[in-house]
PDB file of C-alpha atoms in Angstrom:
ATOM      1  CA  SER K   1      78.437 128.195  42.660  1.00  0.00           C
ATOM      2  CA  GLN K   2      81.536 128.325  40.522  1.00  0.00           C
ATOM      3  CA  THR K   3      84.933 129.308  41.831  1.00  0.00           C
ATOM      4  CA  ILE K   4      88.276 129.753  40.193  1.00  0.00           C
ATOM      5  CA  HIS K   5      91.561 129.252  41.988  1.00  0.00           C
ATOM      6  CA  GLN K   6      94.852 130.589  40.792  1.00  0.00           C
ATOM      7  CA  TRP K   7      98.232 130.300  42.465  1.00  0.00           C
ATOM      8  CA  PRO K   8     100.637 131.542  43.540  1.00  0.00           C
ATOM      9  CA  ALA K   9      99.507 135.119  44.159  1.00  0.00           C
ATOM     10  CA  THR K  10     103.014 136.496  43.723  1.00  0.00           C
ATOM     11  CA  LEU K  11     106.160 135.031  42.265  1.00  0.00           C
ATOM     12  CA  VAL K  12     109.692 136.295  41.800  1.00  0.00           C
ATOM     13  CA  GLN K  13     111.811 134.279  39.413  1.00  0.00           C
ATOM     14  CA  PRO K  14     115.273 134.809  37.893  1.00  0.00           C
ATOM     15  CA  VAL K  15     115.762 135.144  34.166  1.00  0.00           C
ATOM     16  CA  GLY K  16     116.188 131.748  32.552  1.00  0.00           C
ATOM     17  CA  SER K  17     114.265 129.837  35.196  1.00  0.00           C
ATOM     18  CA  PRO K  18     111.145 127.785  34.392  1.00  0.00           C
ATOM     19  CA  LEU K  19     107.596 128.814  35.192  1.00  0.00           C
ATOM     20  CA  SER K  20     104.435 126.949  36.065  1.00  0.00           C
ATOM     21  CA  LEU K  21     101.229 128.731  37.028  1.00  0.00           C
ATOM     22  CA  GLU K  22      98.172 126.668  37.805  1.00  0.00           C
ATOM     23  CA  CYS K  23      94.505 127.452  37.593  1.00  0.00           C
ATOM     24  CA  THR K  24      91.552 125.279  38.552  1.00  0.00           C
ATOM     25  CA  VAL K  25      87.831 125.846  38.264  1.00  0.00           C
ATOM     26  CA  GLU K  26      85.195 124.317  40.510  1.00  0.00           C
ATOM     27  CA  GLY K  27      81.465 124.032  40.169  1.00  0.00           C
ATOM     28  CA  THR K  28      81.196 123.754  36.407  1.00  0.00           C
ATOM     29  CA  SER K  29      82.076 121.269  33.717  1.00  0.00           C
ATOM     30  CA  ASN K  30      83.615 121.747  30.293  1.00  0.00           C
ATOM     31  CA  PRO K  31      84.345 125.439  30.776  1.00  0.00           C
ATOM     32  CA  ASN K  32      86.263 127.542  28.304  1.00  0.00           C
ATOM     33  CA  LEU K  33      89.529 128.517  29.966  1.00  0.00           C
ATOM     34  CA  TYR K  34      91.759 131.500  29.321  1.00  0.00           C
ATOM     35  CA  TRP K  35      95.111 132.967  30.277  1.00  0.00           C
ATOM     36  CA  TYR K  36      95.405 136.761  30.114  1.00  0.00           C
ATOM     37  CA  ARG K  37      98.325 139.014  30.922  1.00  0.00           C
ATOM     38  CA  GLN K  38      98.303 142.618  32.032  1.00  0.00           C
ATOM     39  CA  ALA K  39     101.664 144.261  31.495  1.00  0.00           C
ATOM     40  CA  ALA K  40     102.441 147.584  33.133  1.00  0.00           C
ATOM     41  CA  GLY K  41     100.429 150.408  31.552  1.00  0.00           C
ATOM     42  CA  ARG K  42      98.554 148.082  29.258  1.00  0.00           C
ATOM     43  CA  GLY K  43      95.159 146.458  29.063  1.00  0.00           C
ATOM     44  CA  LEU K  44      94.504 142.784  29.410  1.00  0.00           C
ATOM     45  CA  GLN K  45      95.892 140.713  26.585  1.00  0.00           C
ATOM     46  CA  LEU K  46      94.663 137.212  25.777  1.00  0.00           C
ATOM     47  CA  LEU K  47      97.534 134.718  25.673  1.00  0.00           C
ATOM     48  CA  PHE K  48      95.815 131.337  25.372  1.00  0.00           C
ATOM     49  CA  TYR K  49      92.359 129.856  25.406  1.00  0.00           C
ATOM     50  CA  SER K  50      91.048 126.321  25.570  1.00  0.00           C
ATOM     51  CA  VAL K  51      87.641 124.899  24.706  1.00  0.00           C
ATOM     52  CA  GLY K  52      88.436 121.384  25.931  1.00  0.00           C
ATOM     53  CA  ILE K  53      91.038 118.990  27.304  1.00  0.00           C
ATOM     54  CA  GLY K  54      94.200 119.114  25.253  1.00  0.00           C
ATOM     55  CA  GLN K  55      92.850 121.902  23.011  1.00  0.00           C
ATOM     56  CA  ILE K  56      94.949 125.032  23.232  1.00  0.00           C
ATOM     57  CA  SER K  57      94.861 128.095  21.009  1.00  0.00           C
ATOM     58  CA  SER K  58      97.545 130.733  21.172  1.00  0.00           C
ATOM     59  CA  GLU K  59      96.726 134.340  20.424  1.00  0.00           C
ATOM     60  CA  VAL K  60     100.183 135.862  20.398  1.00  0.00           C
ATOM     61  CA  PRO K  61     103.650 134.459  19.725  1.00  0.00           C
ATOM     62  CA  GLN K  62     105.629 134.356  22.914  1.00  0.00           C
ATOM     63  CA  ASN K  63     107.907 132.582  25.303  1.00  0.00           C
ATOM     64  CA  LEU K  64     105.029 130.862  27.070  1.00  0.00           C
ATOM     65  CA  SER K  65     102.945 127.737  26.571  1.00  0.00           C
ATOM     66  CA  ALA K  66      99.716 126.419  28.042  1.00  0.00           C
ATOM     67  CA  SER K  67      98.287 122.998  28.741  1.00  0.00           C
ATOM     68  CA  ARG K  68      94.952 121.615  29.845  1.00  0.00           C
ATOM     69  CA  PRO K  69      95.555 118.168  31.290  1.00  0.00           C
ATOM     70  CA  GLN K  70      92.124 117.974  32.912  1.00  0.00           C
ATOM     71  CA  ASP K  71      88.738 119.510  32.208  1.00  0.00           C
ATOM     72  CA  ARG K  72      89.010 122.142  34.915  1.00  0.00           C
ATOM     73  CA  GLN K  73      92.748 122.636  35.074  1.00  0.00           C
ATOM     74  CA  PHE K  74      94.735 125.114  33.017  1.00  0.00           C
ATOM     75  CA  ILE K  75      98.502 125.535  33.304  1.00  0.00           C
ATOM     76  CA  LEU K  76     100.734 128.320  32.020  1.00  0.00           C
ATOM     77  CA  SER K  77     104.394 127.403  31.568  1.00  0.00           C
ATOM     78  CA  SER K  78     107.718 128.585  30.349  1.00  0.00           C
ATOM     79  CA  LYS K  79     111.004 126.734  29.998  1.00  0.00           C
ATOM     80  CA  LYS K  80     113.122 129.882  30.358  1.00  0.00           C
ATOM     81  CA  LEU K  81     111.706 133.155  31.614  1.00  0.00           C
ATOM     82  CA  LEU K  82     112.622 136.484  30.068  1.00  0.00           C
ATOM     83  CA  LEU K  83     112.543 139.886  31.756  1.00  0.00           C
ATOM     84  CA  SER K  84     109.674 140.820  29.433  1.00  0.00           C
ATOM     85  CA  ASP K  85     107.558 138.023  30.907  1.00  0.00           C
ATOM     86  CA  SER K  86     107.003 140.104  34.040  1.00  0.00           C
ATOM     87  CA  GLY K  87     103.380 141.048  34.506  1.00  0.00           C
ATOM     88  CA  PHE K  88     100.058 140.203  36.084  1.00  0.00           C
ATOM     89  CA  TYR K  89      98.713 136.862  34.838  1.00  0.00           C
ATOM     90  CA  LEU K  90      95.029 136.136  35.045  1.00  0.00           C
ATOM     91  CA  CYS K  91      93.195 132.891  34.512  1.00  0.00           C
ATOM     92  CA  ALA K  92      89.537 133.043  33.531  1.00  0.00           C
ATOM     93  CA  TRP K  93      86.671 130.776  32.614  1.00  0.00           C
ATOM     94  CA  SER K  94      83.401 131.106  30.750  1.00  0.00           C
ATOM     95  CA  ARG K  95      80.471 128.814  30.113  1.00  0.00           C
ATOM     96  CA  ASP K  96      80.626 128.884  26.346  1.00  0.00           C
ATOM     97  CA  SER K  97      81.844 130.982  23.496  1.00  0.00           C
ATOM     98  CA  ASN K  98      78.754 133.048  22.821  1.00  0.00           C
ATOM     99  CA  ASN K  99      78.262 136.148  24.892  1.00  0.00           C
ATOM    100  CA  SER K 100      79.208 134.608  28.200  1.00  0.00           C
ATOM    101  CA  PRO K 101      81.136 136.835  30.568  1.00  0.00           C
ATOM    102  CA  LEU K 102      84.582 135.780  31.633  1.00  0.00           C
ATOM    103  CA  HIS K 103      85.108 135.136  35.318  1.00  0.00           C
ATOM    104  CA  PHE K 104      88.623 135.837  36.478  1.00  0.00           C
ATOM    105  CA  GLY K 105      90.827 134.463  39.194  1.00  0.00           C
ATOM    106  CA  ASN K 106      92.731 136.794  41.482  1.00  0.00           C
ATOM    107  CA  GLY K 107      95.835 136.702  39.349  1.00  0.00           C
ATOM    108  CA  THR K 108      99.552 136.051  39.808  1.00  0.00           C
ATOM    109  CA  ARG K 109     102.017 138.911  39.972  1.00  0.00           C
ATOM    110  CA  LEU K 110     105.156 137.618  38.272  1.00  0.00           C
ATOM    111  CA  THR K 111     108.414 139.521  38.554  1.00  0.00           C
ATOM    112  CA  VAL K 112     111.347 138.251  36.538  1.00  0.00           C
ATOM    113  CA  THR K 113     114.662 139.556  37.862  1.00  0.00           C
TER     114      THR K 113
ATOM    115  CA  ASP Y   1      96.679 149.066  17.021  1.00  0.00           C
ATOM    116  CA  GLN Y   2      94.199 149.368  19.858  1.00  0.00           C
ATOM    117  CA  GLN Y   3      90.733 148.185  18.947  1.00  0.00           C
ATOM    118  CA  VAL Y   4      89.257 149.200  22.283  1.00  0.00           C
ATOM    119  CA  LYS Y   5      90.259 152.540  23.707  1.00  0.00           C
ATOM    120  CA  GLN Y   6      89.686 154.116  27.067  1.00  0.00           C
ATOM    121  CA  ASN Y   7      91.167 157.548  26.609  1.00  0.00           C
ATOM    122  CA  SER Y   8      90.848 158.700  30.201  1.00  0.00           C
ATOM    123  CA  PRO Y   9      93.342 156.927  32.436  1.00  0.00           C
ATOM    124  CA  SER Y  10      91.704 158.357  35.535  1.00  0.00           C
ATOM    125  CA  LEU Y  11      88.519 160.014  36.763  1.00  0.00           C
ATOM    126  CA  SER Y  12      87.704 161.642  40.088  1.00  0.00           C
ATOM    127  CA  VAL Y  13      84.106 162.093  41.216  1.00  0.00           C
ATOM    128  CA  GLN Y  14      82.409 163.285  44.384  1.00  0.00           C
ATOM    129  CA  GLU Y  15      80.342 160.776  46.328  1.00  0.00           C
ATOM    130  CA  GLY Y  16      76.680 160.877  45.307  1.00  0.00           C
ATOM    131  CA  ARG Y  17      77.389 162.339  41.873  1.00  0.00           C
ATOM    132  CA  ILE Y  18      77.353 160.545  38.539  1.00  0.00           C
ATOM    133  CA  SER Y  19      80.459 158.768  37.205  1.00  0.00           C
ATOM    134  CA  ILE Y  20      80.688 158.443  33.439  1.00  0.00           C
ATOM    135  CA  LEU Y  21      83.323 156.146  32.020  1.00  0.00           C
ATOM    136  CA  ASN Y  22      83.863 156.173  28.281  1.00  0.00           C
ATOM    137  CA  CYS Y  23      85.081 153.639  25.772  1.00  0.00           C
ATOM    138  CA  ASP Y  24      85.592 153.766  22.006  1.00  0.00           C
ATOM    139  CA  TYR Y  25      86.139 150.912  19.609  1.00  0.00           C
ATOM    140  CA  THR Y  26      87.264 150.609  16.033  1.00  0.00           C
ATOM    141  CA  ASN Y  27      86.181 147.137  14.933  1.00  0.00           C
ATOM    142  CA  SER Y  28      82.641 147.208  13.542  1.00  0.00           C
ATOM    143  CA  MET Y  29      82.474 143.407  13.930  1.00  0.00           C
ATOM    144  CA  PHE Y  30      82.274 143.710  17.723  1.00  0.00           C
ATOM    145  CA  ASP Y  31      78.797 142.788  18.846  1.00  0.00           C
ATOM    146  CA  TYR Y  32      79.116 142.231  22.563  1.00  0.00           C
ATOM    147  CA  PHE Y  33      80.498 144.672  25.092  1.00  0.00           C
ATOM    148  CA  LEU Y  34      81.304 144.309  28.755  1.00  0.00           C
ATOM    149  CA  TRP Y  35      82.524 146.346  31.680  1.00  0.00           C
ATOM    150  CA  TYR Y  36      84.747 144.908  34.362  1.00  0.00           C
ATOM    151  CA  LYS Y  37      85.762 146.363  37.678  1.00  0.00           C
ATOM    152  CA  LYS Y  38      89.134 145.627  39.230  1.00  0.00           C
ATOM    153  CA  TYR Y  39      90.455 146.243  42.720  1.00  0.00           C
ATOM    154  CA  PRO Y  40      94.222 146.143  43.382  1.00  0.00           C
ATOM    155  CA  ALA Y  41      95.714 142.643  43.643  1.00  0.00           C
ATOM    156  CA  GLU Y  42      92.448 141.049  42.491  1.00  0.00           C
ATOM    157  CA  GLY Y  43      91.166 139.767  39.189  1.00  0.00           C
ATOM    158  CA  PRO Y  44      88.593 141.797  37.241  1.00  0.00           C
ATOM    159  CA  THR Y  45      84.976 141.271  38.205  1.00  0.00           C
ATOM    160  CA  PHE Y  46      82.253 141.263  35.588  1.00  0.00           C
ATOM    161  CA  LEU Y  47      79.954 144.234  36.063  1.00  0.00           C
ATOM    162  CA  ILE Y  48      77.536 144.623  33.181  1.00  0.00           C
ATOM    163  CA  SER Y  49      77.287 143.823  29.484  1.00  0.00           C
ATOM    164  CA  ILE Y  50      75.372 144.873  26.417  1.00  0.00           C
ATOM    165  CA  SER Y  51      74.667 143.234  23.096  1.00  0.00           C
ATOM    166  CA  SER Y  52      74.905 145.234  19.902  1.00  0.00           C
ATOM    167  CA  ILE Y  53      71.176 144.820  19.329  1.00  0.00           C
ATOM    168  CA  LYS Y  54      70.533 147.081  22.325  1.00  0.00           C
ATOM    169  CA  ASP Y  55      71.506 150.640  23.090  1.00  0.00           C
ATOM    170  CA  LYS Y  56      71.033 150.553  26.829  1.00  0.00           C
ATOM    171  CA  ASN Y  57      71.260 148.069  29.662  1.00  0.00           C
ATOM    172  CA  GLU Y  58      70.626 148.893  33.291  1.00  0.00           C
ATOM    173  CA  ASP Y  59      71.471 147.039  36.479  1.00  0.00           C
ATOM    174  CA  GLY Y  60      70.889 148.909  39.693  1.00  0.00           C
ATOM    175  CA  ARG Y  61      73.204 151.899  39.875  1.00  0.00           C
ATOM    176  CA  PHE Y  62      75.011 150.853  36.701  1.00  0.00           C
ATOM    177  CA  THR Y  63      73.868 151.640  33.174  1.00  0.00           C
ATOM    178  CA  VAL Y  64      75.743 150.955  29.966  1.00  0.00           C
ATOM    179  CA  PHE Y  65      74.935 152.913  26.822  1.00  0.00           C
ATOM    180  CA  LEU Y  66      75.952 151.833  23.343  1.00  0.00           C
ATOM    181  CA  ASN Y  67      76.133 154.122  20.330  1.00  0.00           C
ATOM    182  CA  LYS Y  68      76.977 151.866  17.401  1.00  0.00           C
ATOM    183  CA  SER Y  69      77.160 154.623  14.807  1.00  0.00           C
ATOM    184  CA  ALA Y  70      79.776 156.409  16.894  1.00  0.00           C
ATOM    185  CA  LYS Y  71      81.407 153.148  18.008  1.00  0.00           C
ATOM    186  CA  HIS Y  72      81.168 154.395  21.549  1.00  0.00           C
ATOM    187  CA  LEU Y  73      79.948 153.013  24.809  1.00  0.00           C
ATOM    188  CA  SER Y  74      79.776 154.445  28.271  1.00  0.00           C
ATOM    189  CA  LEU Y  75      79.196 153.254  31.801  1.00  0.00           C
ATOM    190  CA  HIS Y  76      77.171 155.448  34.131  1.00  0.00           C
ATOM    191  CA  ILE Y  77      77.280 154.934  37.881  1.00  0.00           C
ATOM    192  CA  VAL Y  78      74.607 156.794  39.819  1.00  0.00           C
ATOM    193  CA  PRO Y  79      74.978 157.620  42.632  1.00  0.00           C
ATOM    194  CA  SER Y  80      78.715 157.034  42.956  1.00  0.00           C
ATOM    195  CA  GLN Y  81      79.967 155.539  46.203  1.00  0.00           C
ATOM    196  CA  PRO Y  82      83.495 155.384  47.663  1.00  0.00           C
ATOM    197  CA  GLY Y  83      83.396 151.591  47.253  1.00  0.00           C
ATOM    198  CA  ASP Y  84      83.143 152.119  43.498  1.00  0.00           C
ATOM    199  CA  SER Y  85      86.727 153.334  43.489  1.00  0.00           C
ATOM    200  CA  ALA Y  86      88.542 150.857  41.262  1.00  0.00           C
ATOM    201  CA  VAL Y  87      89.909 150.435  37.751  1.00  0.00           C
ATOM    202  CA  TYR Y  88      87.187 149.902  35.156  1.00  0.00           C
ATOM    203  CA  PHE Y  89      87.920 147.981  31.981  1.00  0.00           C
ATOM    204  CA  CYS Y  90      85.860 148.088  28.849  1.00  0.00           C
ATOM    205  CA  ALA Y  91      85.936 144.928  26.723  1.00  0.00           C
ATOM    206  CA  ALA Y  92      84.488 143.835  23.399  1.00  0.00           C
ATOM    207  CA  SER Y  93      84.117 140.611  21.495  1.00  0.00           C
ATOM    208  CA  ILE Y  94      82.767 139.104  18.314  1.00  0.00           C
ATOM    209  CA  VAL Y  95      80.224 136.286  18.596  1.00  0.00           C
ATOM    210  CA  GLY Y  96      81.910 132.994  17.929  1.00  0.00           C
ATOM    211  CA  SER Y  97      85.385 134.325  18.660  1.00  0.00           C
ATOM    212  CA  GLN Y  98      85.842 131.760  21.430  1.00  0.00           C
ATOM    213  CA  GLY Y  99      85.366 134.360  24.096  1.00  0.00           C
ATOM    214  CA  ASN Y 100      88.306 136.403  22.982  1.00  0.00           C
ATOM    215  CA  LEU Y 101      87.673 139.671  24.766  1.00  0.00           C
ATOM    216  CA  ILE Y 102      89.614 142.707  23.634  1.00  0.00           C
ATOM    217  CA  PHE Y 103      90.197 144.959  26.619  1.00  0.00           C
ATOM    218  CA  GLY Y 104      90.871 148.641  26.920  1.00  0.00           C
ATOM    219  CA  LYS Y 105      93.665 149.885  29.159  1.00  0.00           C
ATOM    220  CA  GLY Y 106      91.286 150.804  31.931  1.00  0.00           C
ATOM    221  CA  THR Y 107      90.160 153.952  33.723  1.00  0.00           C
ATOM    222  CA  LYS Y 108      90.918 154.441  37.396  1.00  0.00           C
ATOM    223  CA  LEU Y 109      87.866 155.839  39.147  1.00  0.00           C
ATOM    224  CA  SER Y 110      88.251 157.592  42.487  1.00  0.00           C
ATOM    225  CA  VAL Y 111      85.078 158.463  44.354  1.00  0.00           C
ATOM    226  CA  LYS Y 112      85.756 160.974  47.108  1.00  0.00           C
ATOM    227  CA  PRO Y 113      83.598 161.132  50.242  1.00  0.00           C
TER     228      PRO Y 113
END
């Protein structure tokens, strides 16, 4: 069966510090990978998605970037965090692009102070 | 502009009764709809989905209804159980959109014993 790992579960970082959140998927190959964010009082917003190694699409302009160095590894980064980057970050995977449900990790609660 | 709306932020239901969670959408290009369930400090879990070619899909205690003319879908849980207490997210996508799910803000369901 497939599993998705996301870490850390919680993170407190000062403004201006860098960020690196990692996500790995097991039990499947060539998955589509996604980073979502849930800000307070809002729904889930897609930040990035990737259909293959080195292929990253950004949905919204922001202070963050994503990379996919390996087939089942997806990394969310920032060089300098802003207060507005606080939120709940979720990694997800799906089998393909057509009507496949997303399967989410347990998320990272990021607080920028 | 919200394309997927869940107008009720919360819902309280007695155990054993029916829970009805509602969702409205504005984009007529959406052709695939999903419901996710989320417990605190966990990622959303896929619950049930429906394609736009159907108007009903049932899985155990969960049934999703789709009314395309009204751009409305609902999730029925019968009978409701205390373990169903969670936040429920409605999501929609367009085939070929690389799995870009548009989420509503969620409805918090509380099932009281």
